[in-house]
């Protein structure tokens, strides 16, 4: 799913989200996770690949417990600059609600085939080995692999932005009139 789909869904006169432009990936691949309180509360997991962010909506968010298989639905590619986005998407616009930058860092690809992507995350909060398993259409399972980062913490323990240190409420307040 390309950036055309990303651009088509958004009115850039109304939303402060970045316009979708393809860039060239550097040596180190980046990733981010955004906590997105829209019509449904969810986390967006985004991995840089070929100059865009491959994006997955994760309703329950990632889990540090390998027994939890978290649904991750692949959505449209996002521009690489989206990894820095935090703020408000106006009501009535696509994805309207509050966006917090919940984690960011680098990752590396350890293995991939038609169905499985195995990665190592070097984030502030998400670390170690993870898998994304494609089981049907755009539906994947995001699973923590067994390593020393298992049960490191619960994601709900982290209530603030890695960018601004603000909570969801504080982000909503800060950007409400902008
Ligand atoms: Mn989202």
XYZ file of C-alpha atoms in Angstrom, residues 61-150:
90
model
C -0.464 -2.525 21.551
C 2.684 -4.647 21.646
C 3.318 -6.993 24.572
C 6.608 -8.000 26.182
C 5.126 -11.422 26.908
C 5.811 -14.046 24.162
C 2.500 -15.739 25.034
C 0.570 -12.716 23.815
C -0.029 -12.715 20.088
C -1.141 -9.209 19.275
C -3.209 -8.503 16.181
C -1.423 -6.039 13.887
C -3.371 -4.899 10.828
C -1.276 -3.556 7.975
C -2.509 -0.126 6.867
C -1.282 2.338 4.243
C 2.421 3.230 4.093
C 3.295 6.439 5.923
C 6.073 8.897 5.017
C 9.309 8.503 6.940
C 8.838 11.921 8.544
C 5.720 10.604 10.274
C 8.001 9.005 12.854
C 8.334 12.416 14.513
C 4.644 13.299 14.447
C 2.885 14.034 17.699
C -0.191 16.184 18.223
C -3.821 16.309 17.245
C -5.549 15.211 14.062
C -8.701 17.372 13.828
C -12.107 15.838 14.535
C -13.767 14.679 11.339
C -10.428 14.133 9.579
C -9.045 10.668 8.891
C -7.746 9.266 12.193
C -9.065 12.279 14.118
C -7.784 12.262 17.712
C -4.587 12.501 19.748
C -1.241 11.039 18.690
C 1.634 10.441 21.129
C 5.087 9.360 20.072
C 5.294 6.332 22.338
C 8.601 4.841 21.188
C 11.257 5.307 18.549
C 14.626 3.948 17.600
C 16.294 1.671 15.111
C 15.693 -1.906 14.064
C 17.333 -4.625 12.026
C 15.860 -7.402 9.945
C 17.009 -10.845 11.112
C 14.950 -13.014 8.757
C 12.048 -12.787 6.355
C 10.018 -14.917 4.001
C 6.475 -14.738 2.542
C 4.813 -14.995 5.928
C 7.285 -14.046 8.634
C 9.411 -11.021 9.434
C 11.847 -11.374 12.328
C 13.400 -8.189 13.654
C 15.453 -6.796 16.512
C 14.228 -3.499 17.945
C 16.528 -0.912 19.491
C 13.958 1.459 20.937
C 13.726 3.265 24.215
C 10.903 0.978 25.358
C 10.678 -1.841 22.823
C 13.863 -3.858 22.676
C 15.069 -7.247 21.563
C 13.638 -9.790 19.181
C 10.109 -9.646 17.748
C 8.198 -11.383 14.964
C 5.451 -10.262 12.625
C 3.562 -13.251 11.242
C 1.170 -12.752 8.346
C -1.756 -15.146 8.816
C -4.496 -13.758 6.575
C -4.691 -10.871 4.091
C -3.443 -7.751 5.923
C -3.646 -9.373 9.333
C -0.436 -10.092 11.207
C 0.458 -11.226 14.696
C 3.057 -9.198 16.552
C 4.903 -11.490 18.942
C 7.762 -10.962 21.378
C 10.449 -13.604 20.908
C 12.141 -15.117 23.940
C 15.196 -13.134 25.044
C 16.298 -11.094 28.042
C 13.681 -8.395 27.344
C 10.700 -10.676 28.015
